[in-house]
PDB file of C-alpha atoms in Angstrom:
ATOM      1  CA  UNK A   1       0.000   0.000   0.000  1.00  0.00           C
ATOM      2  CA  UNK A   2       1.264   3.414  -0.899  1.00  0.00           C
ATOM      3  CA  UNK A   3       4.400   2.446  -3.166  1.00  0.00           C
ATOM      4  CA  UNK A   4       4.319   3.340  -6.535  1.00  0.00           C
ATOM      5  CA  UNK A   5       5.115  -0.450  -7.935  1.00  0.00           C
ATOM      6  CA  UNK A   6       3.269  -2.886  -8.981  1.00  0.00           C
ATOM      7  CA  UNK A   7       4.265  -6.117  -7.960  1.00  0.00           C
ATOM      8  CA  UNK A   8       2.966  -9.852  -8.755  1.00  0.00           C
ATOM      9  CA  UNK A   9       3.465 -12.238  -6.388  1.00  0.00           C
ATOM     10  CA  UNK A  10       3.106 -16.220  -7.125  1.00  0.00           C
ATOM     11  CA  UNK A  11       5.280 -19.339  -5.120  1.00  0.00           C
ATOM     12  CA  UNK A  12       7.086 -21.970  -7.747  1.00  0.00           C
ATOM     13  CA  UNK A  13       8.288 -25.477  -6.837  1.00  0.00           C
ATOM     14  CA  UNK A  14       9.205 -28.328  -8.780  1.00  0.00           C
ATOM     15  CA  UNK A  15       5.240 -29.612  -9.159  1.00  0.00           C
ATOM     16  CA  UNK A  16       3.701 -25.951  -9.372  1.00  0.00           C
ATOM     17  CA  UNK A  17       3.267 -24.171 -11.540  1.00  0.00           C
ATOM     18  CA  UNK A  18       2.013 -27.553 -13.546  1.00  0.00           C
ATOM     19  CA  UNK A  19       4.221 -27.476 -16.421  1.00  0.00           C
ATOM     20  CA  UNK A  20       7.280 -27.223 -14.089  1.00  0.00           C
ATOM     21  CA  UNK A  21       7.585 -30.891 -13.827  1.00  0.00           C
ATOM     22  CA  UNK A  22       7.935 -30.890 -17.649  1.00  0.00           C
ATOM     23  CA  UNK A  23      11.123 -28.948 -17.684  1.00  0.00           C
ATOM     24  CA  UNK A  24      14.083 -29.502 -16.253  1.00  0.00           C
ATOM     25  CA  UNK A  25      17.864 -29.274 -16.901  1.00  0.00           C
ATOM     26  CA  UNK A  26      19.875 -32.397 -15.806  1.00  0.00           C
ATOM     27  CA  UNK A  27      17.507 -33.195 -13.480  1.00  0.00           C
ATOM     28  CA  UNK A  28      16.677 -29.733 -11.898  1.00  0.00           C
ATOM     29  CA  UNK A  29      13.173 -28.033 -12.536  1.00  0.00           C
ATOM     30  CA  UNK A  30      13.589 -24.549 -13.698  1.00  0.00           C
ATOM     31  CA  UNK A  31      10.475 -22.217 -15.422  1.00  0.00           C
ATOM     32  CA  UNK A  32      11.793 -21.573 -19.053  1.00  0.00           C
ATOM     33  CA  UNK A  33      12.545 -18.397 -20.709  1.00  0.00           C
ATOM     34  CA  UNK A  34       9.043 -18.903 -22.225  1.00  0.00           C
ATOM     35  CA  UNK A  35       7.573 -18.703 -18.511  1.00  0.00           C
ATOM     36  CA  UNK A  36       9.047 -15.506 -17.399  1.00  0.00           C
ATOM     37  CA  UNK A  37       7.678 -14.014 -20.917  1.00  0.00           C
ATOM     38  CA  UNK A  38       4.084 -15.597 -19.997  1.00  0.00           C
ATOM     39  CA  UNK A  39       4.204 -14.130 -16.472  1.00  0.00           C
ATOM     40  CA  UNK A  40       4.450 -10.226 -18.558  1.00  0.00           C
ATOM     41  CA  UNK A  41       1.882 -11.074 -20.769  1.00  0.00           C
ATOM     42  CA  UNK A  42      -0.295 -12.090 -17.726  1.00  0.00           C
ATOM     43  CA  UNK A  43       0.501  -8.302 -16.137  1.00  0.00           C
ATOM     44  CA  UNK A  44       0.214  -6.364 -19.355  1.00  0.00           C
ATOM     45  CA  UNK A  45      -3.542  -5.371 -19.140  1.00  0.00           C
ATOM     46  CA  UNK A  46      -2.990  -4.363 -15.228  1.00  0.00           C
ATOM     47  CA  UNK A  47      -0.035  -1.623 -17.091  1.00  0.00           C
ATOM     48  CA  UNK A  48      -1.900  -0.557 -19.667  1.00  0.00           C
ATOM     49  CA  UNK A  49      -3.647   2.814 -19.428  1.00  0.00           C
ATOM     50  CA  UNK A  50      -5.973   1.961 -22.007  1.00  0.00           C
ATOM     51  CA  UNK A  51      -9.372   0.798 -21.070  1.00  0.00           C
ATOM     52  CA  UNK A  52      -9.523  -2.153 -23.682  1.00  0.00           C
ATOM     53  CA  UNK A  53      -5.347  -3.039 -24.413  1.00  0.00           C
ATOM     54  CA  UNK A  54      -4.760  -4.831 -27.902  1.00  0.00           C
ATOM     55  CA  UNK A  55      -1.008  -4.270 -27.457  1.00  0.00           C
ATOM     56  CA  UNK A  56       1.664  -4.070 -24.915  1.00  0.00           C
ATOM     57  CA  UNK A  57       5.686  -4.278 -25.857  1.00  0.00           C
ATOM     58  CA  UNK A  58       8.542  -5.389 -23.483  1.00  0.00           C
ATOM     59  CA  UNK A  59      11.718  -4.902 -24.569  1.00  0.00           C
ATOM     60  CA  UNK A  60      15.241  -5.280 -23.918  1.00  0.00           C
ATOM     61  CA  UNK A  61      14.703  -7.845 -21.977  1.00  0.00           C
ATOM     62  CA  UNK A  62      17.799 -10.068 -20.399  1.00  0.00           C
ATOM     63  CA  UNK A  63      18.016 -13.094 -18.536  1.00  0.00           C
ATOM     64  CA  UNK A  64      20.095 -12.329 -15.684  1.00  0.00           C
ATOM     65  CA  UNK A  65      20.250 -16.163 -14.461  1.00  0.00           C
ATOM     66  CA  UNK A  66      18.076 -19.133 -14.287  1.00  0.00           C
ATOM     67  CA  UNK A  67      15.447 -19.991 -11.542  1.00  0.00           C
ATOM     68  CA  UNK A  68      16.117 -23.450 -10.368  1.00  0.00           C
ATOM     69  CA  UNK A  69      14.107 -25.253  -8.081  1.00  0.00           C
ATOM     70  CA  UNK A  70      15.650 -28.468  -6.861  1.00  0.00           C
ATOM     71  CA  UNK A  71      13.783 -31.371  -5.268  1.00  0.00           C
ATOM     72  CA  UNK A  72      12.057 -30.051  -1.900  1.00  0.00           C
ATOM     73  CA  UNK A  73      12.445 -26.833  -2.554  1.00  0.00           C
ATOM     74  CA  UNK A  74      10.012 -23.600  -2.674  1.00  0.00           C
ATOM     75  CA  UNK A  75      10.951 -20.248  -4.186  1.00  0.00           C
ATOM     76  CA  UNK A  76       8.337 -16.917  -3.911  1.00  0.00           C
ATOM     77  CA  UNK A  77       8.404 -14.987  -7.406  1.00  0.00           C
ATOM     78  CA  UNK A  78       7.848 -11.801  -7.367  1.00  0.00           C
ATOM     79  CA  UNK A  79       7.258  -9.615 -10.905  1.00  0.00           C
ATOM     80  CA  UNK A  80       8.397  -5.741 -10.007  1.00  0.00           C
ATOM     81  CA  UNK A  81       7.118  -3.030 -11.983  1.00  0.00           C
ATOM     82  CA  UNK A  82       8.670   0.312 -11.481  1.00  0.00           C
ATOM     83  CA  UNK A  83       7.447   3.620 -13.158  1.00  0.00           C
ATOM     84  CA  UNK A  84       9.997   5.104 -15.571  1.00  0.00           C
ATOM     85  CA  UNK A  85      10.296   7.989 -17.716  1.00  0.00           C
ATOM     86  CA  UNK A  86       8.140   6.071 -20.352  1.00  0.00           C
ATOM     87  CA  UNK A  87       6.344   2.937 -19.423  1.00  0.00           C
ATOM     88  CA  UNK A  88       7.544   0.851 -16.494  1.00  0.00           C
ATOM     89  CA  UNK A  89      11.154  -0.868 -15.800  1.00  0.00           C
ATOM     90  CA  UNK A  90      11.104  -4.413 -15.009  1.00  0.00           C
ATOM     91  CA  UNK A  91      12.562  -6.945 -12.443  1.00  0.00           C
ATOM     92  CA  UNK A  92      11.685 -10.471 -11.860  1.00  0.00           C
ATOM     93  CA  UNK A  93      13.071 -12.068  -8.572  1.00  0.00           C
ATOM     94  CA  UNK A  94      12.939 -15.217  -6.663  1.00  0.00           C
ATOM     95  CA  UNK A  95      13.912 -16.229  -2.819  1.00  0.00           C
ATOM     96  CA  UNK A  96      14.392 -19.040  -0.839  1.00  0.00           C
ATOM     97  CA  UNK A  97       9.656 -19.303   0.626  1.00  0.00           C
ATOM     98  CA  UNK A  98      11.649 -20.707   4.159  1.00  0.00           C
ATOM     99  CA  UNK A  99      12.856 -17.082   4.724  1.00  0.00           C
ATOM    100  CA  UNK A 100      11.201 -14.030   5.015  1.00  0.00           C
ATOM    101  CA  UNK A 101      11.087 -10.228   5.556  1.00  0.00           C
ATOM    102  CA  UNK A 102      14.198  -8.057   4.011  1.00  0.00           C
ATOM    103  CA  UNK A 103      16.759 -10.656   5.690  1.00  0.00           C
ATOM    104  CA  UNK A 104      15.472 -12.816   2.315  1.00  0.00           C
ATOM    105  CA  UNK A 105      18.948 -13.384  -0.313  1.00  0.00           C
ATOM    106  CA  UNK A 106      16.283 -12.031  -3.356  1.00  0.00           C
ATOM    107  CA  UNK A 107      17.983 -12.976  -6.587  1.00  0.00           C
ATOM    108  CA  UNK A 108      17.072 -11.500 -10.005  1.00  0.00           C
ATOM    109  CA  UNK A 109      16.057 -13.457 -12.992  1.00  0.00           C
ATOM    110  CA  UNK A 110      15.366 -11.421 -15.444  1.00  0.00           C
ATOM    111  CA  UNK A 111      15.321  -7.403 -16.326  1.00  0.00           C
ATOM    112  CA  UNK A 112      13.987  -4.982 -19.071  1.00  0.00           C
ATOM    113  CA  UNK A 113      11.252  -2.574 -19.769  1.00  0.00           C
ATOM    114  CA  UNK A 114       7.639  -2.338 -20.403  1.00  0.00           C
ATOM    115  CA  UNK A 115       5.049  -0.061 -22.379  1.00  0.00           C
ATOM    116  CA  UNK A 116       2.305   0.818 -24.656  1.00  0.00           C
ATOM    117  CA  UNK A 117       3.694   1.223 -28.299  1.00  0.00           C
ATOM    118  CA  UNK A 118       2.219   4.209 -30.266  1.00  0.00           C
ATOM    119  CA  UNK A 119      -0.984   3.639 -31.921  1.00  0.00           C
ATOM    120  CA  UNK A 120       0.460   3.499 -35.594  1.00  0.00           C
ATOM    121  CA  UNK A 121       3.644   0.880 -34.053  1.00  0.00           C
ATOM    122  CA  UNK A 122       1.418  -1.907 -33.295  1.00  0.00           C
ATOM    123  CA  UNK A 123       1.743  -5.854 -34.637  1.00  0.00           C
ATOM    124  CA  UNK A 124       0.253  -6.664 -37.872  1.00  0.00           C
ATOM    125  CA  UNK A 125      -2.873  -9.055 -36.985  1.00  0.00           C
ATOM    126  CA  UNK A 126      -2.500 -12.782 -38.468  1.00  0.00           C
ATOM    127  CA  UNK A 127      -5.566 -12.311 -40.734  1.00  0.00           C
ATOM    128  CA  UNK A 128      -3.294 -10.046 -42.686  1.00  0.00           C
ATOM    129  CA  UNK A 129      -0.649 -12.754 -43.035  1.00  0.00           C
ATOM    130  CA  UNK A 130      -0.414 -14.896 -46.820  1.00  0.00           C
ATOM    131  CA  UNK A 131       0.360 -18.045 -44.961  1.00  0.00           C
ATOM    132  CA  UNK A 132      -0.043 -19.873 -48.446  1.00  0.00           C
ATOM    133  CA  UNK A 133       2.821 -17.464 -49.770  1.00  0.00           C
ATOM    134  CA  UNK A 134       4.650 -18.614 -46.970  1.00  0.00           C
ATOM    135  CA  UNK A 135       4.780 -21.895 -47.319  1.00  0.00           C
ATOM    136  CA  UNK A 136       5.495 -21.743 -51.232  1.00  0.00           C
ATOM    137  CA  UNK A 137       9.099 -19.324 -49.882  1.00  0.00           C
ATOM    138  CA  UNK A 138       8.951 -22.243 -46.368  1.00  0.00           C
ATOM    139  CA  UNK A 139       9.157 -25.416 -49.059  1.00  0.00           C
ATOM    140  CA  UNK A 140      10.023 -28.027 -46.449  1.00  0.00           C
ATOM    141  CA  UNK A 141       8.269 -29.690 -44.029  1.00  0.00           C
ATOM    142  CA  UNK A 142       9.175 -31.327 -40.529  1.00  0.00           C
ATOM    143  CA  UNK A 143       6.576 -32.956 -38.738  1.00  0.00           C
ATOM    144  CA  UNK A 144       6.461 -32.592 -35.115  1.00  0.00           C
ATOM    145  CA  UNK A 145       7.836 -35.972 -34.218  1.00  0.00           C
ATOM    146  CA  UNK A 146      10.167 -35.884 -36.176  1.00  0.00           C
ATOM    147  CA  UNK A 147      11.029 -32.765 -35.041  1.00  0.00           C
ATOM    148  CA  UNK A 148      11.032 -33.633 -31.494  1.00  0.00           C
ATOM    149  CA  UNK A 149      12.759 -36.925 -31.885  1.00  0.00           C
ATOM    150  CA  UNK A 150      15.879 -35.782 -34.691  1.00  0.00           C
ATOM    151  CA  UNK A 151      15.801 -31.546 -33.880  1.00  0.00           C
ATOM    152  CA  UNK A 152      14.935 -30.915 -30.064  1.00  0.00           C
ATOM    153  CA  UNK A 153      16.488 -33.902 -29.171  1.00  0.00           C
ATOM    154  CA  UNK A 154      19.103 -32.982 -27.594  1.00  0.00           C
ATOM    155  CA  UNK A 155      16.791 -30.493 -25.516  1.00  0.00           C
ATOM    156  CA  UNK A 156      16.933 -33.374 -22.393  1.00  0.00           C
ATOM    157  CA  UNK A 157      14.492 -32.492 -19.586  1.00  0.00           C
ATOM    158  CA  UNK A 158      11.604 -31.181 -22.427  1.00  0.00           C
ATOM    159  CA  UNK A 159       8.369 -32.821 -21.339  1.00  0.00           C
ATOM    160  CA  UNK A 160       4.948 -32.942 -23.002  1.00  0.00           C
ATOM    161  CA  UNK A 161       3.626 -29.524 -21.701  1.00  0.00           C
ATOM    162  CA  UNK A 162       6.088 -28.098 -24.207  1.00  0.00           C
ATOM    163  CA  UNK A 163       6.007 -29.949 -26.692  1.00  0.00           C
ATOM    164  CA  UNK A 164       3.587 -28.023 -28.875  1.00  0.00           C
ATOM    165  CA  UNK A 165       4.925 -28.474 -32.484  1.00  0.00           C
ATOM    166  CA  UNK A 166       2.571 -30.046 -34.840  1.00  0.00           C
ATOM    167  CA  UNK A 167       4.283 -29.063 -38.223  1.00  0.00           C
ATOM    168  CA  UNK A 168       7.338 -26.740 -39.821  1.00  0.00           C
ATOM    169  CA  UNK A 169       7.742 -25.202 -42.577  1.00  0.00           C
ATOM    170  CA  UNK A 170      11.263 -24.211 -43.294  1.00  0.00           C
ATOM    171  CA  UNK A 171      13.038 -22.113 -45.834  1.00  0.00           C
ATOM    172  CA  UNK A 172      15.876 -19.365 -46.100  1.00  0.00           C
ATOM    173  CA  UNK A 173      16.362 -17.816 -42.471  1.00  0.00           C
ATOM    174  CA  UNK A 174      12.291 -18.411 -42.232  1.00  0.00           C
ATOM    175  CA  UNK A 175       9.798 -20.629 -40.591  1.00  0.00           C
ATOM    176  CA  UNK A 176       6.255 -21.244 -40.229  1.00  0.00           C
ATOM    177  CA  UNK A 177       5.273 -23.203 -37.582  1.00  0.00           C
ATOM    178  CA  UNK A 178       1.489 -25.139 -36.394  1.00  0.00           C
ATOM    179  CA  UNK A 179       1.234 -25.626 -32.795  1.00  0.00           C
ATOM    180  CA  UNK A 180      -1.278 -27.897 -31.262  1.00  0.00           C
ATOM    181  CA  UNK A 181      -1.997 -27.672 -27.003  1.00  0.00           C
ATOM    182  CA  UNK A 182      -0.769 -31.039 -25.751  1.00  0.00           C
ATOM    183  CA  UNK A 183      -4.122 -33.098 -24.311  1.00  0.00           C
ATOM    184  CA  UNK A 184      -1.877 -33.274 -20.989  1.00  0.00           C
ATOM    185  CA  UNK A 185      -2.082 -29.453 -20.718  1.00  0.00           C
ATOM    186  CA  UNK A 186      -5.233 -28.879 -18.502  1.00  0.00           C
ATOM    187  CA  UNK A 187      -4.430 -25.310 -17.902  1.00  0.00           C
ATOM    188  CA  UNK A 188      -4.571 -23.450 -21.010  1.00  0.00           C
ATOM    189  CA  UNK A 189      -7.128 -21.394 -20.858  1.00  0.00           C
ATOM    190  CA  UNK A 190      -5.867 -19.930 -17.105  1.00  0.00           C
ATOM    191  CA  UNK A 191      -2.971 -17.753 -19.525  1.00  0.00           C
ATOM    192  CA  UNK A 192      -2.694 -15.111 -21.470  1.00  0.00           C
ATOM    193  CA  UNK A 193      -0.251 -16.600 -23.250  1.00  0.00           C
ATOM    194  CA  UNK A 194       0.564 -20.652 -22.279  1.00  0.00           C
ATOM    195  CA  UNK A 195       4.537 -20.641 -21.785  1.00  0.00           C
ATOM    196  CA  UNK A 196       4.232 -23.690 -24.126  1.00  0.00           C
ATOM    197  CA  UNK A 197       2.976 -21.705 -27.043  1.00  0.00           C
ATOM    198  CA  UNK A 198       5.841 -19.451 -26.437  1.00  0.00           C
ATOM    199  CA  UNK A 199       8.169 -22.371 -25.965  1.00  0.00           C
ATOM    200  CA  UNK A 200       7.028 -23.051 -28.965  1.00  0.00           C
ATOM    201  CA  UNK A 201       7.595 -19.958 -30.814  1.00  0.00           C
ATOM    202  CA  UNK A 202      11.502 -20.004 -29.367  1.00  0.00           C
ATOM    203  CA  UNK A 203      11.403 -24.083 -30.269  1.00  0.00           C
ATOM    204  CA  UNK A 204      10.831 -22.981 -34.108  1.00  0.00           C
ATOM    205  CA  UNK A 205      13.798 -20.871 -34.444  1.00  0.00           C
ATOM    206  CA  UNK A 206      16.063 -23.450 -34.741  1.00  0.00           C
ATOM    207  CA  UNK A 207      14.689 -24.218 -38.444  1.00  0.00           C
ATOM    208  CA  UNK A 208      15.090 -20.564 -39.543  1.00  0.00           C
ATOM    209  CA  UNK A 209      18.700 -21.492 -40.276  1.00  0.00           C
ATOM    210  CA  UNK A 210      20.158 -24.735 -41.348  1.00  0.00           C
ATOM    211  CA  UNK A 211      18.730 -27.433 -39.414  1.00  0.00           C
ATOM    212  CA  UNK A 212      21.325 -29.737 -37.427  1.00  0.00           C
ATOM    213  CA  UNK A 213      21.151 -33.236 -37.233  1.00  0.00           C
ATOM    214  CA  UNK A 214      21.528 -35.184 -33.383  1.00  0.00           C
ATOM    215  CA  UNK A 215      24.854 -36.190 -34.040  1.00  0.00           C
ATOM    216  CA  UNK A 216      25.837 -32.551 -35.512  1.00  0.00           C
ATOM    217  CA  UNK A 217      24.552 -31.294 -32.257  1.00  0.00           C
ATOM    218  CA  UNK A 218      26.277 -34.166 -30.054  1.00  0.00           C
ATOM    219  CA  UNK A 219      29.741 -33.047 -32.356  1.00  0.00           C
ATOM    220  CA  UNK A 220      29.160 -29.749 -31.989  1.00  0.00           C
ATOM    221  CA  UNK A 221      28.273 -29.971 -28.286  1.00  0.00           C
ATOM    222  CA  UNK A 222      25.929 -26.428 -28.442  1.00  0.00           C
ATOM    223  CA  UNK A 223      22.923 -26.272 -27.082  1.00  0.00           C
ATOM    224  CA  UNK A 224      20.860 -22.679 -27.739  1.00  0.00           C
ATOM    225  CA  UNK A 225      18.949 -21.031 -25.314  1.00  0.00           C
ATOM    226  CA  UNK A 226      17.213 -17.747 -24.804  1.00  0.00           C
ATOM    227  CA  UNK A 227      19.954 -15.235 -22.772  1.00  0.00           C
ATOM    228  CA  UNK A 228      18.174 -11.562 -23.893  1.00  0.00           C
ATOM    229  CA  UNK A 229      15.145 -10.685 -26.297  1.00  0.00           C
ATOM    230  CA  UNK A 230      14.905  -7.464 -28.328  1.00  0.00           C
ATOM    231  CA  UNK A 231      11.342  -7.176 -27.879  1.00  0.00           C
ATOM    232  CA  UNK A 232       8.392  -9.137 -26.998  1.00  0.00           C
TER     233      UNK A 232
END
């Protein structure tokens, strides 16, 4: 009461939020980039000064360091929303649920900013999109399986909550992609945005250049993740 944040509060362990169990990183649960970027969607309507918000950007966004939540453990998140100059600056943070007050070692997760874009800078809708002239330019196709066995498999610790990828289509430094929601996923419709759909949208990125067999990947010994995002 009385501060000028805004701040979202919600407590993670390794079965909660559900899709937690479904991603882990050898052997530790930890929320995906693609979390962190549902968690702003879910507070965009609560910045917006508009009465009915289409659109909300956040950029310059950077993932400080990864929230892992071993066996037994539970961490409070907290989403910070400071006002700036224009829009809001942003801070997600996590600490140990066993301690409390200011004594509590906060760590931060991820940082950038957030606000309304001008009315003649917003997203071109779908509708708009020629996704016929896309696939003629996006010639080949990679079905999901195939995609999740050859593609994302080195991606251990990827369960079925984000496994979303029904079909690619892949051409020069481009990709269309058809997501389905997973019958496992019970939860859907509680999101603005599902962090598997957006798991989804990061998943497809590795067929926008050339795609890597497993034993490239195994040779190579790379595995990509999200570290900072220009704008979401």
């Amino acid at each position: 009461p009385g501060s000028v944040e805004i701040r979202f509060e919600a407590r993670f362990s390794r079965q909660a939020p559900q899709f937690l169990e479904d991603h882990q990183l050898f052997g530790v649960s930890l929320p995906p980039a693609a979390s962190h970027l549902s968690m702003l969607a879910e507070a965009a309507p609560t910045l917006s000064q508009t009465e009915s918000p289409r659109a909300f950007r956040f950029t310059a966004l950077n993932l400080v360091r990864p929230l892992l939540l071993p066996e037994g453990t539970q961490r409070d998140v907290q989403l910070i929303f400071r006002p700036a100059q224009s829009g809001w600056d942003l801070e997600l943070i996590s600490a140990d649920s066993r301690e409390s007050g200011q004594s509590a070692a906060w760590v931060t997760h991820l940082m950038g900013h957030g606000a309304e874009p001008p009315i003649g800078d917003r997203p071109v809708a779908a509708a708009h999109w020629d996704l016929d002239a896309i696939r003629a330019r996006c010639s080949d196709r990679v079905a999901g399986t195939d995609f999740y066995s050859r593609i994302w498999a080195n991606q251990g610790g990827t369960g079925s909550s984000f496994r979303w990828i029904d079909s690619i289509w892949h051409g020069d430094r481009e990709a269309l992609c058809r997501a389905v929601c997973p019958a496992g996923v019970v939860d859907q419709a509680a999101y603005e945005l599902h962090p598997g759909i957006i798991e989804a949208a990061c998943q497809v990125l590795h067929c926008c250049g050339e795609i890597e067999t497993v034993e490239q990947i195994e040779l190579g010994g790379v595995t990509y993740i999200p570290f900072s995002i220009d704008a979401f």
